PDB file of C-alpha atoms in Angstrom:
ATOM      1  CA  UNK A  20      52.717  99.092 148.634  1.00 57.00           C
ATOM      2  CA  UNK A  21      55.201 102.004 147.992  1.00 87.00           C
ATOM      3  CA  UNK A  22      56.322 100.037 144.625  1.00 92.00           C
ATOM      4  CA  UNK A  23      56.530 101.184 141.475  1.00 95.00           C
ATOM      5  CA  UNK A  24      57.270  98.907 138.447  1.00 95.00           C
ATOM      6  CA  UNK A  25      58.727  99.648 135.193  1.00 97.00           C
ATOM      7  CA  UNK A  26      58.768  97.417 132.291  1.00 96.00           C
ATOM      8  CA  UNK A  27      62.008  98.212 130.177  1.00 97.00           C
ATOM      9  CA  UNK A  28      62.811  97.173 126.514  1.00 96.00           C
ATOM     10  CA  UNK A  29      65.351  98.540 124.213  1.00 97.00           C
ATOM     11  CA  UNK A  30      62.600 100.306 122.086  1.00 96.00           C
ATOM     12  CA  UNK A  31      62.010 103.918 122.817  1.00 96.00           C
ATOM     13  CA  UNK A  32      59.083 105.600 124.726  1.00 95.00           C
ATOM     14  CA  UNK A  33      57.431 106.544 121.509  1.00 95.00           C
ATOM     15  CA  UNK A  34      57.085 103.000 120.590  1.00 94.00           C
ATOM     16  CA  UNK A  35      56.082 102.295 123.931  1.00 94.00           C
ATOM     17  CA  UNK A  36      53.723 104.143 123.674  1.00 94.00           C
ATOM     18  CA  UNK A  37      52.416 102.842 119.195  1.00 93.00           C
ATOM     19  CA  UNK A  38      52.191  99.746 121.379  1.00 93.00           C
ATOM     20  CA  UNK A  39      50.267 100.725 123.862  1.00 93.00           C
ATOM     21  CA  UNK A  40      47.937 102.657 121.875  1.00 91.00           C
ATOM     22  CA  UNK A  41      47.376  99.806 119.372  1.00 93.00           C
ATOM     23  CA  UNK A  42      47.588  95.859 121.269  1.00 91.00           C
ATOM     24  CA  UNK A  43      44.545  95.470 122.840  1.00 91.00           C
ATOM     25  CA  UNK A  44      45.642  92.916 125.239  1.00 88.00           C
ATOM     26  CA  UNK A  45      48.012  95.810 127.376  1.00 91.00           C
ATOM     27  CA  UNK A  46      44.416  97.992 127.538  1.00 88.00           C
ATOM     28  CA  UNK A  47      44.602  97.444 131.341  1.00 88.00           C
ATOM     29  CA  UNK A  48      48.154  98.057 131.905  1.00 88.00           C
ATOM     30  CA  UNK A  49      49.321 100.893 134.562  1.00 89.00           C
ATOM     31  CA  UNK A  50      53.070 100.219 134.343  1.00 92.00           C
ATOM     32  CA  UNK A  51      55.319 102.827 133.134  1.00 95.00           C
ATOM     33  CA  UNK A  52      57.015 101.922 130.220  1.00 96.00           C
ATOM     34  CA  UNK A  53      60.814 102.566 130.042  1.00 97.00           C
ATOM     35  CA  UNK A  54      63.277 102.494 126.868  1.00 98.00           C
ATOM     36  CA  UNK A  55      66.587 101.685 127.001  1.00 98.00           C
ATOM     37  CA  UNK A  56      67.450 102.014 123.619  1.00 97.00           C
ATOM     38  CA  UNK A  57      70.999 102.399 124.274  1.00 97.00           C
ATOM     39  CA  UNK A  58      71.200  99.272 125.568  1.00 97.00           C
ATOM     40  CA  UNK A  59      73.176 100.998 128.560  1.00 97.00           C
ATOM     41  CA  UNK A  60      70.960 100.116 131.547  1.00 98.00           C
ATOM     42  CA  UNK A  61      70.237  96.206 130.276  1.00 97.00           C
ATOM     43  CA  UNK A  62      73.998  95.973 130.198  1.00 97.00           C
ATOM     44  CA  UNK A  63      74.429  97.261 133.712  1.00 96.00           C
ATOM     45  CA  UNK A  64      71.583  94.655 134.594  1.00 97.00           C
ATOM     46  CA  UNK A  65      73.305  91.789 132.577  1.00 96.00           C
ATOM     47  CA  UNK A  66      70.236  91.207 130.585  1.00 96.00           C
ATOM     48  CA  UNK A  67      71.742  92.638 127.237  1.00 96.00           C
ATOM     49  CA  UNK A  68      72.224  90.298 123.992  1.00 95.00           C
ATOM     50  CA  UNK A  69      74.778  91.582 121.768  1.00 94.00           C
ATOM     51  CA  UNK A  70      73.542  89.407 118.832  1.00 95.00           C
ATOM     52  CA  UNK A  71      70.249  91.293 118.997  1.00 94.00           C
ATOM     53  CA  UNK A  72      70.409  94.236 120.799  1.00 95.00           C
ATOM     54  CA  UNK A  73      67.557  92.711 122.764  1.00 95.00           C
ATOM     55  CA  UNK A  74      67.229  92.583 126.353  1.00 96.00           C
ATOM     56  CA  UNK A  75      66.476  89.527 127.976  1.00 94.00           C
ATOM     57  CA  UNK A  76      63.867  89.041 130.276  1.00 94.00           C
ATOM     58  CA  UNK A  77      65.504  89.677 133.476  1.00 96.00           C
ATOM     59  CA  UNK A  78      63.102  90.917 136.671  1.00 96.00           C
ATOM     60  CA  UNK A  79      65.245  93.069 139.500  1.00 97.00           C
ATOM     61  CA  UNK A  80      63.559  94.255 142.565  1.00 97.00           C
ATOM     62  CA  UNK A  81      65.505  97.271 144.453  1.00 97.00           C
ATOM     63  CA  UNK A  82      64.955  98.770 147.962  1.00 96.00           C
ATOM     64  CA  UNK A  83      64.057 102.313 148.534  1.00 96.00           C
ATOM     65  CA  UNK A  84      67.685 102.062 149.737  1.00 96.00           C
ATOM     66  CA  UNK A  85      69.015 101.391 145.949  1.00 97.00           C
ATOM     67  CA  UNK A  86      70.175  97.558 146.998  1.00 97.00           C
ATOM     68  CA  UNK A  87      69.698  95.336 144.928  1.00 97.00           C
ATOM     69  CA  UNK A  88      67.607  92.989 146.884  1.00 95.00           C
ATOM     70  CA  UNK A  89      66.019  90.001 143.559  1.00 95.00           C
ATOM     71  CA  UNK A  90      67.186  89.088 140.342  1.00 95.00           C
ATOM     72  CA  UNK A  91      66.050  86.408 138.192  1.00 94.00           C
ATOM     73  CA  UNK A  92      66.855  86.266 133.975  1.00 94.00           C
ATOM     74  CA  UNK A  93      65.198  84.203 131.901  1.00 91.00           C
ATOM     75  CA  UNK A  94      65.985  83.413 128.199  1.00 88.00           C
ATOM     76  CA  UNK A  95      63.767  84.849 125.497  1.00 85.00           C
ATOM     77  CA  UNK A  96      61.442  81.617 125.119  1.00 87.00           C
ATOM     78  CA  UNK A  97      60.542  81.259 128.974  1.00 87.00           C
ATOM     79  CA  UNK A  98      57.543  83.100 130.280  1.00 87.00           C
ATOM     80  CA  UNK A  99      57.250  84.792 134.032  1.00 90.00           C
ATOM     81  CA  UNK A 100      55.446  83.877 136.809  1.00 88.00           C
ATOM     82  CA  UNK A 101      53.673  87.021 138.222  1.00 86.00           C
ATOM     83  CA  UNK A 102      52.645  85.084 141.257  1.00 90.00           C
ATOM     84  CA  UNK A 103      56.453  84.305 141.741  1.00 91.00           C
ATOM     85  CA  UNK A 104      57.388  87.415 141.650  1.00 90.00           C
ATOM     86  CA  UNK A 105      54.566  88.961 144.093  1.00 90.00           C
ATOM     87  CA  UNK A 106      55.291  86.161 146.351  1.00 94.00           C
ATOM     88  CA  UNK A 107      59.169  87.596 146.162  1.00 93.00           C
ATOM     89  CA  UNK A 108      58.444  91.507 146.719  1.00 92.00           C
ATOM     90  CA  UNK A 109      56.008  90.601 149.294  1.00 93.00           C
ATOM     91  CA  UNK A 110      58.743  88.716 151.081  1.00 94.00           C
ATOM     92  CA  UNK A 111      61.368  91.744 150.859  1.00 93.00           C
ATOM     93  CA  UNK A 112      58.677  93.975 152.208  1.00 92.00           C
ATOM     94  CA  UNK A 113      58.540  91.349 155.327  1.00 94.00           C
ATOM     95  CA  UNK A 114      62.255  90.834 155.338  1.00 93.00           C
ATOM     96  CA  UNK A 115      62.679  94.779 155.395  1.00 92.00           C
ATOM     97  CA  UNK A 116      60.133  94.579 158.755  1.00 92.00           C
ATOM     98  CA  UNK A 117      62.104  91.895 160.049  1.00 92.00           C
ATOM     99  CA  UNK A 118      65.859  91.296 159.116  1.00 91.00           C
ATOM    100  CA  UNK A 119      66.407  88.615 161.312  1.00 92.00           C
ATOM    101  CA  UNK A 120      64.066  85.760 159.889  1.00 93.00           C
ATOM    102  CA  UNK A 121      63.943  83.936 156.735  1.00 93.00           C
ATOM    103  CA  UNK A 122      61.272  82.919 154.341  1.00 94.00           C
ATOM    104  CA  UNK A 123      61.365  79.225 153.442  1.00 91.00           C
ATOM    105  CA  UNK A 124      60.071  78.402 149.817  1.00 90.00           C
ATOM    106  CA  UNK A 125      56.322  77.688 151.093  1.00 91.00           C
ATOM    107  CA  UNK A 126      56.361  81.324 152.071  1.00 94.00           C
ATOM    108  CA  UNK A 127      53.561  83.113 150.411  1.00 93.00           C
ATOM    109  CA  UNK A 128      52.447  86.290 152.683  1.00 92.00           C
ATOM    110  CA  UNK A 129      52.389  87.639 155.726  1.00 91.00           C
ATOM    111  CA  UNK A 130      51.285  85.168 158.999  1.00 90.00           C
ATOM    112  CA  UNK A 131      53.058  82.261 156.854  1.00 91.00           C
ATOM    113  CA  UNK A 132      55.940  80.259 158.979  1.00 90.00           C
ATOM    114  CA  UNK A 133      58.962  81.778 158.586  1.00 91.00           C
ATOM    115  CA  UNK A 134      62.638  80.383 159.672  1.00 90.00           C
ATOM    116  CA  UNK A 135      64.812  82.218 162.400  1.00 88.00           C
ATOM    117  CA  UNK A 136      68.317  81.029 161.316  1.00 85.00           C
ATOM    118  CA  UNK A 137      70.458  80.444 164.815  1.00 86.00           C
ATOM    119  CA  UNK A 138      72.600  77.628 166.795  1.00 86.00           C
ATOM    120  CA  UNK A 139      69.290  75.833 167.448  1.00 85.00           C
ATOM    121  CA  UNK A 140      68.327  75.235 164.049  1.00 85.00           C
ATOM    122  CA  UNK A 141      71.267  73.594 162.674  1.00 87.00           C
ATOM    123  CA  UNK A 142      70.674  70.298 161.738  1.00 88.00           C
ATOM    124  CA  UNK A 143      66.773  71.120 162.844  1.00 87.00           C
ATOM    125  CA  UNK A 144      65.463  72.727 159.817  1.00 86.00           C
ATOM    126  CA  UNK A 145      62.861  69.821 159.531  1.00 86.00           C
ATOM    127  CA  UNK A 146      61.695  70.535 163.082  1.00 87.00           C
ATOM    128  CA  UNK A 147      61.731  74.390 162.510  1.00 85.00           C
ATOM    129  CA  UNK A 148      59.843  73.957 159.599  1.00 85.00           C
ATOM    130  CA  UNK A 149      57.279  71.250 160.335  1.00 84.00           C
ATOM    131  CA  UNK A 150      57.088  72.259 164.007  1.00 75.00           C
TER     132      UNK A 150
ATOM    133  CA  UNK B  30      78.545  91.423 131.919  1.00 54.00           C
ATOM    134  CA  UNK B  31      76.504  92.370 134.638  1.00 70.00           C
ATOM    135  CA  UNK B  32      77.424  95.871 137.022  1.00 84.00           C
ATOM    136  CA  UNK B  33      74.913  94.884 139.598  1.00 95.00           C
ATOM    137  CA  UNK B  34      75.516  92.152 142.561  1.00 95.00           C
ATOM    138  CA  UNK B  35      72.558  91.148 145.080  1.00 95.00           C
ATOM    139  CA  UNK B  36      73.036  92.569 148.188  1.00 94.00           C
ATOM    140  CA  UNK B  37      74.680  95.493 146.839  1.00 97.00           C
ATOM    141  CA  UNK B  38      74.160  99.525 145.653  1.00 97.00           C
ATOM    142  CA  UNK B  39      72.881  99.764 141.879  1.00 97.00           C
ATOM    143  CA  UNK B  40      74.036 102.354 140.045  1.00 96.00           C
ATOM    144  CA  UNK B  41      72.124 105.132 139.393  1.00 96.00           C
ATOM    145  CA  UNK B  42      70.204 104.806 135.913  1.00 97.00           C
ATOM    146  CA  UNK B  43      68.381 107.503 133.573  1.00 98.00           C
ATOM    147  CA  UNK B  44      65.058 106.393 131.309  1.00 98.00           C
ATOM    148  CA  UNK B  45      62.415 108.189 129.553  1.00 98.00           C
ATOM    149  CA  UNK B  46      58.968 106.610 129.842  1.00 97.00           C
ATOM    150  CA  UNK B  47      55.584 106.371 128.698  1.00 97.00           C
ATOM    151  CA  UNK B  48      53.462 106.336 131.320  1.00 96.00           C
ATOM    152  CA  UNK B  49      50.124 104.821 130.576  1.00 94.00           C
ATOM    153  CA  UNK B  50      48.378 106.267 133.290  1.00 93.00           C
ATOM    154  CA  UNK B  51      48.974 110.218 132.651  1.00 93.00           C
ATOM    155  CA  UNK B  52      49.216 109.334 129.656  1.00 91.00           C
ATOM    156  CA  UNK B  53      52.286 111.428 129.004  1.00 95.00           C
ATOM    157  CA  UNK B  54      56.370 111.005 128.568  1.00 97.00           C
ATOM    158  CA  UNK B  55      58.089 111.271 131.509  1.00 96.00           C
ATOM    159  CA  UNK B  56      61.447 110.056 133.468  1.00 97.00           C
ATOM    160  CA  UNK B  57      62.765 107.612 136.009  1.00 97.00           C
ATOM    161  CA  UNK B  58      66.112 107.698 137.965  1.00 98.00           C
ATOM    162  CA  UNK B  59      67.050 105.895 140.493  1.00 97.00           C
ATOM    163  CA  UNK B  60      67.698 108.688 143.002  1.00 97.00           C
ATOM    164  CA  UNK B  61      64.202 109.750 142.576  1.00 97.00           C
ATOM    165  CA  UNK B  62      62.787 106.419 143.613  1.00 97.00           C
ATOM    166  CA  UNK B  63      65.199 106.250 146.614  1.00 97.00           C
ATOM    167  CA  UNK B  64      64.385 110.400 147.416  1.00 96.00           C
ATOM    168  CA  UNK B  65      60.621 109.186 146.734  1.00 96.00           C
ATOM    169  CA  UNK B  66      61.206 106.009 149.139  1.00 96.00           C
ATOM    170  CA  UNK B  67      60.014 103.997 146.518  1.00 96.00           C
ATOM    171  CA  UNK B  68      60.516 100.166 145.623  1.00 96.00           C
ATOM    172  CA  UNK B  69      61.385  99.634 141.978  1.00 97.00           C
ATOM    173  CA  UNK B  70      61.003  96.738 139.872  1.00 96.00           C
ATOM    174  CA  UNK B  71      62.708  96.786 136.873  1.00 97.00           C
ATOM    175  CA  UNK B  72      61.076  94.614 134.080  1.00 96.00           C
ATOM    176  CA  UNK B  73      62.991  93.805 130.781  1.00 96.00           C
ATOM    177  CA  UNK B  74      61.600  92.358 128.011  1.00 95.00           C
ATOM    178  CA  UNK B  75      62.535  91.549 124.451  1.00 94.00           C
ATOM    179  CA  UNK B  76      60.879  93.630 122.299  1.00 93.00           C
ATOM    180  CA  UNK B  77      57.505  96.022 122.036  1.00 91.00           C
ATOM    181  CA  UNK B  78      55.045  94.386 119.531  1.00 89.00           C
ATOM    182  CA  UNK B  79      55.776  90.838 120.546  1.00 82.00           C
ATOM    183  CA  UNK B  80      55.248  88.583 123.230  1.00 73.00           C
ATOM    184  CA  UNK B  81      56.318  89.885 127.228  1.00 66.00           C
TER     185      UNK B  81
END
């Protein structure tokens, strides 16, 4: 998919890696792990807490272009939604392909209905969408 | 606050990594994911040794 995702915490890589080597439940995981422990790239992201030195868990999706193209934060006691967030790259990877359209909520992959905003559609979103 | 706006250039950011996979340090930038091509997703997360 030409992707590659980095999960990014304030630790460094060599706790990254004590992690790794001893929770059993990241056995399976293939992301690299990045450290922040500065604190310097959370802050550019927003996703910094002072009070803990923490980062929050934000998710960012960038083109190859270095645009910053998703962004969602969530506070420390709400979980993410990998299917969300698939459903979200795969939809910049379409976008990318096709500037001019626009995926509607339902959107979930490629061959789904998507939305060409224009003249004709205002007012006719129900039609466009249910059409 | 926040540096970065949708839409918009990042700036260019620096990490050392473990990388489960070579199982080996290593680095990301940004300009070597946009020289590679590459989509990035950046993933923060509290804290190692807790809950992601």
């Amino acid at each position: 998919m030409g992707c590659d995702v980095f999960t990014v915490s304030t630790d460094t890589e060599f706790v990254h890696l004590a992690w790794k080597r001893s929770e059993k439940e990241l056995a399976n995981v293939q992301f690299q792990m990045a450290a922040d422990p500065t604190g310097a790239v959370s802050k550019q992201y927003g996703v910094y807490d002072d009070g803990s030195g923490l980062a929050l868990r934000g998710t960012f999706i960038i083109s190859p272009a270095g645009v910053l193209m998703n962004s969602e934060v969530n506070f420390y006691n709400m979980g993410r939604n990998v299917d969300e967030l698939m459903r979200k790259f795969k939809a910049n990877l379409y976008l990318a392909k096709k500037p001019d359209e626009g995926c509607p909520s339902k959107w979930k992959d490629e061959g789904d209905k998507t939305l060409r905003p224009g003249p004709e559609m205002v007012g006719k979103v129900h039609e466009a969408l249910n059409g | 606050m926040s540096d970065v706006r949708l839409g918009h250039d990042v700036p260019d950011f620096s990490m050392n990594t473990y990388d489960p996979v070579a199982h080996g340090f290593s680095k990301v930038t940004l300009a070597g994911q946009k020289e590679a091509g590459r989509w990035t997703v950046l993933f923060f997360y509290p804290a190692d040794f807790t809950f992601v």
